[in-house]
Short mmCIF file of C-alpha atoms and ligand atoms in Angstrom, two decimals:
data_model
loop_
_atom_site.label_atom_id
_atom_site.label_comp_id
_atom_site.label_asym_id
_atom_site.label_seq_id
_atom_site.Cartn_x
_atom_site.Cartn_y
_atom_site.Cartn_z
CA MET T 274 1.43 -5.89 15.87
CA ILE T 275 4.06 -3.17 15.63
CA GLY T 276 3.29 -0.33 13.20
CA VAL T 277 6.21 0.59 10.93
CA ALA T 278 6.65 3.67 8.71
CA VAL T 279 9.22 3.16 5.96
CA LEU T 280 10.64 6.46 4.72
CA GLY T 281 12.59 5.93 1.49
CA SER T 282 10.66 2.73 0.78
CA THR T 283 11.46 2.72 -2.96
CA GLY T 284 15.23 2.75 -2.36
CA SER T 285 17.70 -0.02 -1.72
CA ILE T 286 17.31 0.05 2.09
CA GLY T 287 13.56 0.59 1.82
CA GLU T 288 13.14 -2.51 -0.37
CA SER T 289 15.38 -4.61 1.90
CA THR T 290 13.28 -3.46 4.87
CA LEU T 291 10.07 -4.54 3.16
CA ASP T 292 11.71 -7.87 2.33
CA VAL T 293 12.44 -8.49 6.04
CA LEU T 294 8.98 -7.27 7.09
CA ALA T 295 7.36 -9.64 4.57
CA ARG T 296 8.92 -12.55 6.49
CA HIS T 297 7.14 -11.52 9.71
CA PRO T 298 3.53 -10.59 8.87
CA ASP T 299 2.41 -11.71 12.33
CA ARG T 300 4.65 -9.17 14.02
CA PHE T 301 4.74 -5.98 11.93
CA ARG T 302 2.22 -3.89 10.02
CA VAL T 303 3.34 -1.26 7.49
CA VAL T 304 1.42 1.94 8.25
CA ALA T 305 3.18 4.38 5.92
CA LEU T 306 5.40 4.24 2.86
CA ALA T 307 7.26 7.31 1.58
CA ALA T 308 9.44 8.20 -1.38
CA ASN T 309 10.44 11.22 -3.41
CA ARG T 310 8.98 10.91 -6.90
CA SER T 311 8.89 7.18 -7.85
CA ALA T 312 5.08 7.18 -8.15
CA SER T 313 4.84 3.92 -10.04
CA LYS T 314 7.10 1.95 -7.69
CA LEU T 315 5.44 3.43 -4.62
CA ALA T 316 2.00 2.56 -6.04
CA GLN T 317 3.11 -1.07 -6.48
CA GLN T 318 4.30 -1.14 -2.87
CA VAL T 319 1.06 0.41 -1.62
CA ILE T 320 -0.99 -2.14 -3.56
CA GLN T 321 1.03 -4.94 -1.95
CA TRP T 322 1.25 -3.56 1.60
CA LYS T 323 -1.97 -1.55 1.93
CA PRO T 324 -0.56 1.01 4.38
CA ASP T 325 -2.83 3.74 5.77
CA TYR T 326 -0.60 6.47 4.31
CA ALA T 327 1.54 6.95 1.18
CA VAL T 328 3.81 9.97 0.80
CA LEU T 329 5.61 11.55 -2.13
CA ALA T 330 7.95 14.43 -1.30
CA ASP T 331 7.81 15.72 -4.86
CA GLU T 332 4.32 17.17 -5.20
CA SER T 333 4.45 17.02 -9.01
CA ALA T 334 4.40 13.20 -8.86
CA VAL T 335 1.36 12.96 -6.57
CA ASP T 336 -1.31 12.97 -9.33
CA GLU T 337 0.21 9.86 -10.90
CA LEU T 338 0.17 8.09 -7.52
CA LYS T 339 -3.47 9.11 -6.92
CA GLU T 340 -4.48 7.84 -10.33
CA ARG T 341 -2.71 4.49 -9.91
CA LEU T 342 -4.18 3.91 -6.44
CA SER T 343 -7.69 4.87 -7.44
CA ARG T 344 -7.46 2.49 -10.41
CA ALA T 345 -6.54 -0.23 -7.88
CA GLY T 346 -9.57 0.73 -5.76
CA LEU T 347 -7.47 1.85 -2.78
CA THR T 348 -8.41 4.69 -0.45
CA THR T 349 -4.93 5.13 1.06
CA ARG T 350 -4.39 8.64 2.44
CA ILE T 351 -1.88 10.37 0.20
CA LEU T 352 0.41 12.99 1.69
CA ALA T 353 2.79 15.27 -0.18
CA GLY T 354 5.88 17.36 0.37
CA GLU T 355 8.16 17.62 3.37
CA SER T 356 5.14 18.15 5.66
CA GLY T 357 3.83 14.77 4.43
CA LEU T 358 7.13 13.10 5.34
CA ILE T 359 7.05 14.71 8.78
CA GLU T 360 3.47 13.58 9.34
CA ALA T 361 4.34 10.00 8.32
CA ALA T 362 7.34 10.04 10.66
CA SER T 363 5.20 11.13 13.60
CA LEU T 364 2.08 8.96 13.15
CA PRO T 365 0.76 7.55 16.45
CA GLU T 366 0.08 4.25 14.62
CA ALA T 367 3.81 3.82 13.85
CA GLN T 368 5.96 2.77 16.76
CA TYR T 369 8.97 2.17 14.49
CA VAL T 370 10.30 4.42 11.72
CA MET T 371 12.83 3.31 9.14
CA ALA T 372 14.75 6.51 8.21
CA ALA T 373 16.06 5.51 4.77
CA ILE T 374 15.72 8.68 2.70
CA VAL T 375 19.05 9.47 1.07
CA GLY T 376 20.98 12.61 2.04
CA ALA T 377 20.06 15.82 3.81
CA ALA T 378 16.52 15.43 2.44
CA GLY T 379 15.97 12.97 5.31
CA LEU T 380 16.94 15.37 8.08
CA ARG T 381 13.58 16.88 9.05
CA SER T 382 11.60 13.62 8.91
CA THR T 383 14.27 11.81 10.95
CA PHE T 384 14.05 14.62 13.49
CA ALA T 385 10.27 14.37 13.54
CA ALA T 386 10.46 10.63 14.26
CA VAL T 387 12.95 11.25 17.06
CA ARG T 388 10.85 14.04 18.57
CA ALA T 389 7.80 11.77 18.44
CA GLY T 390 9.66 9.21 20.58
CA LYS T 391 9.79 6.41 17.99
CA ARG T 392 12.21 3.55 17.60
CA VAL T 393 14.21 5.22 14.81
CA MET T 394 16.10 2.77 12.63
CA LEU T 395 18.73 5.08 11.23
CA ALA T 396 19.99 4.36 7.73
CA ASN T 397 20.03 8.06 6.81
CA LYS T 398 23.52 8.68 8.24
CA GLU T 399 23.57 12.16 6.72
CA SER T 400 21.06 13.45 9.32
CA LEU T 401 23.32 12.29 12.14
CA VAL T 402 26.42 13.73 10.43
CA MET T 403 24.67 17.08 9.99
CA ALA T 404 23.00 17.44 13.36
CA GLY T 405 24.15 14.55 15.55
CA PRO T 406 24.29 16.34 18.92
CA LEU T 407 20.80 17.83 18.36
CA LEU T 408 19.38 14.49 17.27
CA ILE T 409 20.84 12.67 20.27
CA SER T 410 19.62 15.24 22.79
CA ALA T 411 16.16 15.22 21.13
CA ALA T 412 16.13 11.42 21.53
CA ARG T 413 16.99 11.77 25.22
CA ALA T 414 14.21 14.28 25.72
CA SER T 415 11.51 12.29 23.89
CA GLY T 416 12.58 8.78 24.93
CA ALA T 417 13.16 7.79 21.28
CA THR T 418 15.46 4.84 20.65
CA LEU T 419 18.08 5.47 17.96
CA LEU T 420 19.27 2.22 16.41
CA PRO T 421 21.93 2.10 13.69
CA VAL T 422 21.19 0.42 10.37
CA ASP T 423 24.55 1.07 8.73
CA SER T 424 26.15 -2.38 8.79
CA GLU T 425 29.32 -1.12 10.50
CA HIS T 426 27.45 0.69 13.28
CA SER T 427 25.07 -2.19 13.73
CA ALA T 428 28.17 -4.42 14.08
CA ILE T 429 29.67 -2.11 16.70
CA PHE T 430 26.34 -1.87 18.53
CA GLN T 431 26.10 -5.68 18.56
CA CYS T 432 29.60 -5.86 20.12
CA LEU T 433 28.83 -3.31 22.86
CA PRO T 434 27.22 -4.03 26.26
CA PRO T 435 23.41 -4.47 26.05
CA ASN T 436 22.55 -1.26 27.94
CA THR T 437 24.43 1.02 25.48
CA ARG T 438 22.58 4.28 24.75
CA ALA T 439 23.09 6.61 21.79
CA GLY T 440 25.70 9.29 22.46
CA GLU T 441 27.20 7.60 25.55
CA LYS T 442 30.56 5.86 25.49
CA PRO T 443 30.20 2.42 27.02
CA PRO T 444 32.68 1.67 29.81
CA GLY T 445 35.82 -0.31 28.97
CA VAL T 446 35.89 0.54 25.26
CA ARG T 447 39.35 1.57 24.03
CA ARG T 448 38.46 2.16 20.39
CA VAL T 449 36.39 0.88 17.50
CA LEU T 450 37.67 -0.42 14.18
CA LEU T 451 35.44 0.56 11.28
CA THR T 452 35.90 -1.74 8.31
CA ALA T 453 35.81 -0.45 4.72
CA SER T 454 35.63 -2.60 1.61
CA GLY T 455 37.70 0.06 -0.18
CA GLY T 456 35.15 0.37 -2.99
CA PRO T 457 35.70 -0.40 -6.69
CA PHE T 458 38.86 1.72 -7.09
CA LEU T 459 41.11 0.25 -4.43
CA ASP T 460 43.54 -1.16 -7.00
CA TRP T 461 43.11 1.37 -9.80
CA PRO T 462 46.15 3.47 -10.76
CA LEU T 463 45.69 6.98 -9.35
CA GLU T 464 45.95 8.56 -12.85
CA ALA T 465 43.01 6.49 -14.09
CA LEU T 466 40.62 7.76 -11.42
CA ALA T 467 40.12 11.18 -13.04
CA SER T 468 38.48 9.56 -16.06
CA CYS T 469 36.34 6.92 -14.31
CA THR T 470 32.62 6.97 -15.11
CA PRO T 471 29.59 7.03 -12.79
CA GLU T 472 28.82 3.45 -13.90
CA GLN T 473 32.28 2.30 -12.79
CA ALA T 474 32.00 4.18 -9.49
CA CYS T 475 28.58 2.62 -8.79
CA ALA T 476 29.78 -0.95 -9.47
CA HIS T 477 30.57 -1.84 -5.85
CA PRO T 478 32.38 -5.17 -5.51
CA ASN T 479 30.34 -6.45 -2.51
CA TRP T 480 27.20 -4.38 -1.90
CA VAL T 481 24.22 -3.38 -4.04
CA MET T 482 23.24 0.14 -2.97
CA GLY T 483 21.74 3.43 -4.15
CA ARG T 484 23.86 5.60 -6.46
CA LYS T 485 24.80 8.29 -3.96
CA ILE T 486 26.15 5.91 -1.31
CA SER T 487 27.88 3.87 -4.05
CA VAL T 488 29.85 6.95 -5.15
CA ASP T 489 30.55 7.77 -1.48
CA SER T 490 31.94 4.25 -1.10
CA ALA T 491 34.18 4.73 -4.13
CA THR T 492 35.63 8.02 -2.74
CA LEU T 493 35.66 6.62 0.82
CA MET T 494 33.54 9.63 1.85
CA ASN T 495 31.06 7.01 3.01
CA LYS T 496 33.64 5.76 5.50
CA GLY T 497 34.35 9.34 6.54
CA LEU T 498 30.64 10.00 7.16
CA GLU T 499 30.50 6.71 9.07
CA LEU T 500 33.44 7.78 11.20
CA ILE T 501 31.54 10.94 12.18
CA GLU T 502 28.44 8.80 12.76
CA ALA T 503 30.39 6.43 15.05
CA VAL T 504 31.84 9.31 17.07
CA LEU T 505 28.36 10.70 17.68
CA LEU T 506 26.46 7.46 18.20
CA PHE T 507 28.94 5.86 20.57
CA GLY T 508 30.24 8.98 22.37
CA LEU T 509 33.80 8.48 21.12
CA ASP T 510 36.72 10.78 20.44
CA PRO T 511 37.56 10.78 16.68
CA ALA T 512 40.98 9.34 17.56
CA GLN T 513 39.17 6.28 18.95
CA VAL T 514 37.73 5.36 15.55
CA GLU T 515 40.18 3.64 13.24
CA VAL T 516 39.31 2.84 9.63
CA VAL T 517 40.60 -0.52 8.39
CA VAL T 518 40.30 -1.68 4.78
CA HIS T 519 38.82 -5.18 4.63
CA ARG T 520 37.96 -5.97 1.05
CA GLN T 521 35.89 -9.11 1.72
CA SER T 522 33.17 -7.18 3.68
CA ILE T 523 32.62 -10.08 6.06
CA VAL T 524 33.86 -8.51 9.30
CA HIS T 525 31.47 -5.56 9.55
CA SER T 526 33.38 -3.77 12.35
CA LEU T 527 35.12 -4.44 15.66
CA VAL T 528 35.27 -3.09 19.22
CA GLU T 529 38.51 -3.16 21.18
CA TYR T 530 38.23 -3.19 24.97
CA VAL T 531 40.81 -1.96 27.51
CA ASP T 532 41.66 -5.54 28.53
CA GLY T 533 42.86 -6.36 25.01
CA SER T 534 39.72 -8.21 23.89
CA VAL T 535 38.49 -7.41 20.40
CA LEU T 536 34.88 -8.31 19.57
CA ALA T 537 33.79 -8.44 15.94
CA GLN T 538 30.51 -9.03 14.14
CA LEU T 539 30.67 -11.10 10.95
CA GLY T 540 28.12 -12.03 8.32
CA SER T 541 27.34 -12.08 4.62
CA PRO T 542 27.32 -8.58 3.11
CA ASP T 543 23.55 -8.12 3.05
CA MET T 544 21.75 -5.15 4.62
CA ARG T 545 18.86 -7.34 5.72
CA THR T 546 20.93 -8.47 8.76
CA PRO T 547 21.34 -4.98 10.31
CA ILE T 548 17.76 -4.12 9.31
CA ALA T 549 16.43 -7.26 11.03
CA TYR T 550 18.53 -6.46 14.11
CA ALA T 551 17.13 -2.92 14.31
CA LEU T 552 13.59 -4.31 13.94
CA ALA T 553 14.03 -7.08 16.52
CA TRP T 554 16.46 -5.57 19.04
CA PRO T 555 17.15 -6.81 21.66
CA GLU T 556 15.91 -10.04 20.12
CA ARG T 557 16.79 -11.65 16.78
CA LEU T 558 14.65 -12.26 13.71
CA GLY T 559 15.09 -14.30 10.54
CA SER T 560 16.22 -11.99 7.74
CA GLY T 561 16.51 -14.24 4.70
CA VAL T 562 20.26 -13.59 4.54
CA GLU T 563 22.53 -16.33 3.25
CA PHE T 564 24.43 -17.80 6.21
CA LEU T 565 28.17 -17.19 6.31
CA ASP T 566 30.41 -19.99 5.10
CA LEU T 567 33.83 -19.19 6.57
CA ILE T 568 35.53 -22.09 4.80
CA ARG T 569 34.32 -20.76 1.44
CA ALA T 570 35.28 -17.19 2.40
CA ALA T 571 38.73 -18.57 3.35
CA ARG T 572 40.58 -15.23 3.60
CA LEU T 573 39.96 -12.20 5.80
CA GLU T 574 42.45 -9.44 4.96
CA PHE T 575 43.01 -6.06 6.57
CA CYS T 576 45.14 -3.05 5.65
CA ALA T 577 45.34 0.69 6.30
CA PRO T 578 43.46 3.10 3.98
CA ASP T 579 45.44 5.33 1.62
CA VAL T 580 44.31 8.82 2.66
CA GLU T 581 46.37 10.44 -0.12
CA ARG T 582 44.36 8.60 -2.75
CA PHE T 583 41.09 8.92 -0.82
CA ARG T 584 41.19 12.57 0.26
CA CYS T 585 37.53 12.52 1.28
CA LEU T 586 38.36 10.29 4.22
CA ALA T 587 41.01 12.74 5.46
CA LEU T 588 38.53 15.63 5.09
CA ALA T 589 35.92 13.77 7.14
CA GLN T 590 38.48 12.92 9.82
CA ALA T 591 39.32 16.64 10.08
CA ALA T 592 35.62 17.59 10.17
CA ALA T 593 35.01 15.03 12.93
CA ARG T 594 37.80 16.61 14.98
CA ALA T 595 36.49 20.15 14.39
CA GLY T 596 32.87 19.19 15.10
CA GLY T 597 30.20 21.91 15.15
CA LEU T 598 28.92 22.72 11.66
CA GLN T 599 31.89 21.33 9.76
CA PRO T 600 30.40 17.87 9.22
CA ALA T 601 27.20 19.50 7.88
CA ILE T 602 29.24 21.68 5.50
CA LEU T 603 31.26 18.69 4.31
CA ASN T 604 28.11 16.63 3.82
CA ALA T 605 26.38 19.35 1.77
CA ALA T 606 29.42 19.97 -0.44
CA ASN T 607 29.74 16.24 -1.00
CA GLU T 608 26.07 15.82 -1.96
CA VAL T 609 26.35 18.57 -4.58
CA ALA T 610 29.68 17.22 -5.87
CA VAL T 611 28.38 13.63 -6.11
CA GLU T 612 25.27 14.80 -7.98
CA SER T 613 27.53 16.70 -10.42
CA PHE T 614 29.73 13.64 -10.86
CA LEU T 615 26.68 11.46 -11.53
CA GLY T 616 25.49 14.09 -14.03
CA ARG T 617 28.96 14.04 -15.69
CA ARG T 618 29.63 17.69 -14.83
CA LEU T 619 32.54 16.92 -12.49
CA ASN T 620 35.24 14.30 -12.64
CA PHE T 621 35.72 11.77 -9.86
CA MET T 622 38.78 13.43 -8.31
CA GLY T 623 36.87 16.72 -8.33
CA ILE T 624 34.53 15.46 -5.59
CA ALA T 625 37.26 15.75 -2.95
CA ARG T 626 38.47 19.05 -4.42
CA VAL T 627 35.00 20.60 -4.17
CA CYS T 628 34.60 19.43 -0.56
CA GLU T 629 38.02 20.74 0.37
CA ALA T 630 37.44 24.11 -1.31
CA VAL T 631 34.02 24.59 0.30
CA LEU T 632 35.33 23.70 3.75
CA ALA T 633 38.32 25.98 3.31
CA ARG T 634 36.16 28.93 2.19
CA MET T 635 33.50 28.48 4.85
CA THR T 636 35.92 28.00 7.71
CA GLY T 637 37.92 31.05 6.59
CA GLY T 638 40.99 28.98 5.60
CA GLY T 639 41.11 29.41 1.87
CA ALA T 640 44.44 27.74 1.16
CA CYS T 641 42.80 25.12 -1.02
CA SER T 642 40.20 27.40 -2.55
CA PRO T 643 40.55 28.40 -6.18
CA GLN T 644 39.01 31.76 -5.33
CA GLY T 645 41.22 32.64 -2.39
CA PRO T 646 40.48 32.92 1.32
CA GLY T 647 37.36 34.25 2.97
CA GLY T 648 34.56 33.04 5.21
CA VAL T 649 30.87 32.96 4.37
CA GLN T 650 28.62 35.47 6.07
CA GLY T 651 26.95 34.15 9.20
CA LEU T 652 29.19 31.11 9.33
CA SER T 653 32.43 32.64 10.46
CA SER T 654 32.76 30.13 13.30
CA PRO T 655 31.57 26.70 12.28
CA GLN T 656 33.58 25.07 15.06
CA GLY T 657 32.16 24.38 18.49
CA SER T 658 28.63 23.43 19.38
CA ILE T 659 25.57 23.55 17.12
CA ARG T 660 22.97 26.13 18.16
CA ASP T 661 19.87 24.65 16.55
CA LEU T 662 18.48 23.02 13.45
CA ASP T 663 18.15 26.37 11.66
CA ALA T 664 21.91 26.91 12.02
CA VAL T 665 22.50 23.47 10.49
CA LEU T 666 20.13 24.16 7.60
CA ALA T 667 21.74 27.58 6.98
CA ALA T 668 25.20 25.98 6.84
CA ASP T 669 23.86 23.27 4.55
CA ALA T 670 22.29 25.82 2.17
CA ALA T 671 25.39 28.04 2.11
CA ALA T 672 27.68 25.06 1.43
CA ARG T 673 25.43 23.89 -1.41
CA ARG T 674 25.44 27.36 -3.01
CA LEU T 675 29.20 27.61 -2.74
CA ALA T 676 29.79 24.12 -4.10
CA SER T 677 27.54 24.84 -7.10
CA GLU T 678 29.47 28.06 -7.77
CA LEU T 679 32.87 26.39 -7.48
CA ILE T 680 32.21 23.29 -9.58
CA PRO T 681 32.39 24.89 -13.06
CA THR T 682 35.68 26.66 -12.15
CA LEU T 683 37.24 23.57 -10.63
CA GLU T 684 36.17 21.40 -13.55
CA ALA T 685 37.54 23.93 -16.08
CA CYS T 686 40.91 24.06 -14.20
CA GLU T 687 40.99 20.28 -14.12
CA ARG T 688 40.34 20.01 -17.88
CA GLY T 689 43.05 22.62 -18.49
CA ALA T 690 45.54 20.67 -16.38
CA HIS T 691 44.85 17.52 -18.41
CA ALA T 692 44.88 19.25 -21.82
P1 NDP K 1257 18.46 4.93 -2.69
O1 NDP K 1257 18.94 5.98 -3.60
O2 NDP K 1257 18.42 3.53 -3.17
O3 NDP K 1257 16.99 5.32 -2.17
C1 NDP K 1257 16.73 6.58 -1.68
C2 NDP K 1257 15.30 6.66 -1.17
O4 NDP K 1257 15.09 8.00 -0.68
C3 NDP K 1257 14.26 6.45 -2.27
O5 NDP K 1257 13.11 5.89 -1.71
C4 NDP K 1257 13.98 7.87 -2.74
O6 NDP K 1257 12.72 8.02 -3.36
C5 NDP K 1257 14.01 8.60 -1.41
N1 NDP K 1257 14.31 10.02 -1.58
C6 NDP K 1257 15.30 10.59 -2.29
N2 NDP K 1257 15.23 11.94 -2.20
C7 NDP K 1257 14.15 12.21 -1.41
C8 NDP K 1257 13.53 13.40 -0.98
N3 NDP K 1257 13.98 14.61 -1.33
N4 NDP K 1257 12.46 13.30 -0.18
C9 NDP K 1257 11.95 12.09 0.17
N5 NDP K 1257 12.47 10.92 -0.22
C10 NDP K 1257 13.57 10.99 -1.00
O7 NDP K 1257 19.35 5.06 -1.37
P2 NDP K 1257 19.79 3.89 -0.37
O8 NDP K 1257 18.62 3.06 0.02
O9 NDP K 1257 21.01 3.26 -0.88
O10 NDP K 1257 20.25 4.76 0.89
C11 NDP K 1257 19.32 5.36 1.77
C12 NDP K 1257 20.06 5.83 3.02
O11 NDP K 1257 20.59 4.68 3.67
C13 NDP K 1257 21.26 6.73 2.71
O12 NDP K 1257 21.37 7.69 3.70
C14 NDP K 1257 22.44 5.78 2.77
O13 NDP K 1257 23.63 6.43 3.15
C15 NDP K 1257 21.99 4.81 3.85
N6 NDP K 1257 22.60 3.50 3.77
C16 NDP K 1257 22.41 2.73 2.65
C17 NDP K 1257 23.01 1.47 2.55
C18 NDP K 1257 22.73 0.58 1.38
O14 NDP K 1257 23.22 -0.57 1.38
N7 NDP K 1257 22.02 1.00 0.37
C19 NDP K 1257 23.88 0.96 3.62
C20 NDP K 1257 23.97 1.84 4.76
C21 NDP K 1257 23.36 3.06 4.82
P3 NDP K 1257 12.57 7.95 -4.99
O15 NDP K 1257 12.68 6.49 -5.35
O16 NDP K 1257 11.21 8.49 -5.24
O17 NDP K 1257 13.68 8.78 -5.55
#
């Protein structure tokens, strides 16, 4: 029996992971479940799975969890806060860790799992975007195995030679083609995007996902973060990662080799396939996914993304080229902007503007900033290599502060322009 800790178990990836695990009770045992503050949902999962540990990052929700579990007669050990997440990620009983917390909040626990030498099934792309080189060298040092869960990166990984290791470019690869569904706004008139609602942005045509990644898919920031993720995971130059819009979401990504061969991975758009692959690798496991019917799918279309409309993709491409702390800065600004959009304090087009302004200010550019040029103290040179995790967290915090400051100004300017 393989012990599995599921971090982010109450989310979309967490639930899909538990669905796959439920199909293989003879092979896996859930040893820890972790969430932020969904006490009631986590309690239901604990009652069903009876793990040794349950974690809530938000300490104010812990009493409710305790009460629900004691009413059910369970003596599960309850952990709280970030230290609880780190403990769950490092448990000796868990050989595998599903890193499926959303956003930068997953960084430290993902790191803990890597340092503890686990098989880390990486859904939390933000931790790789923020601190990829550190995460990959920590995996080398501890012997951890980093396996992608993002469907595109799982597709690429499945098309690469079997001995591929995180951070190393496999021989013979010319480039990878990262497919993007294009999100819900692919055909919307540009003028209409400013007034789209969070509900419209979260209504993805092919995938059912959490709200943050749904908005990222609508802005194409998700594809930008995935581009950075691909560069880091597969040891590629950013120029070797091409984004291709493929609205059917059947071809999950492709690898082009120097001899002209192109290998692709296809399947129904269902995250249980990449999750099952990460759990079973190098073998295969049943996932419950509907098998692909190519005749019914009939059409597979591809086109280039419109980087004028989807500015976030262009920003991520630039951050990938710059490297260093720029991806972490971009990620932090995006998280704050997406939260503001979901809270109706920023319009959809403002997400890219906030990211651009924060990057410009923190890299000393300033051309796009509403408040003029100028770097942020201690971050005058975000380019180049990343010193350590503290440098990443400092950049993240500074970018969040700046984004929060800029949002009211940007939103007021935007409203003025439309008045
Ligand atoms: P959801 O929003 O559905 O779930 C997020 C999970 O993270 C929940 O369990 C939530 O707990 C937990 N969480 C949120 N904040 C914190 C915190 N501060 N500390 C601890 N736990 C926290 O997200 P998804 O499942 O959609 O996405 C998870 C990750 O997987 C993201 O990084 C995303 O980019 C990636 N991913 C998702 C895909 C998908 O299809 N959904 C596809 C590919 C990648 P609570 O319920 O208590 O809030």
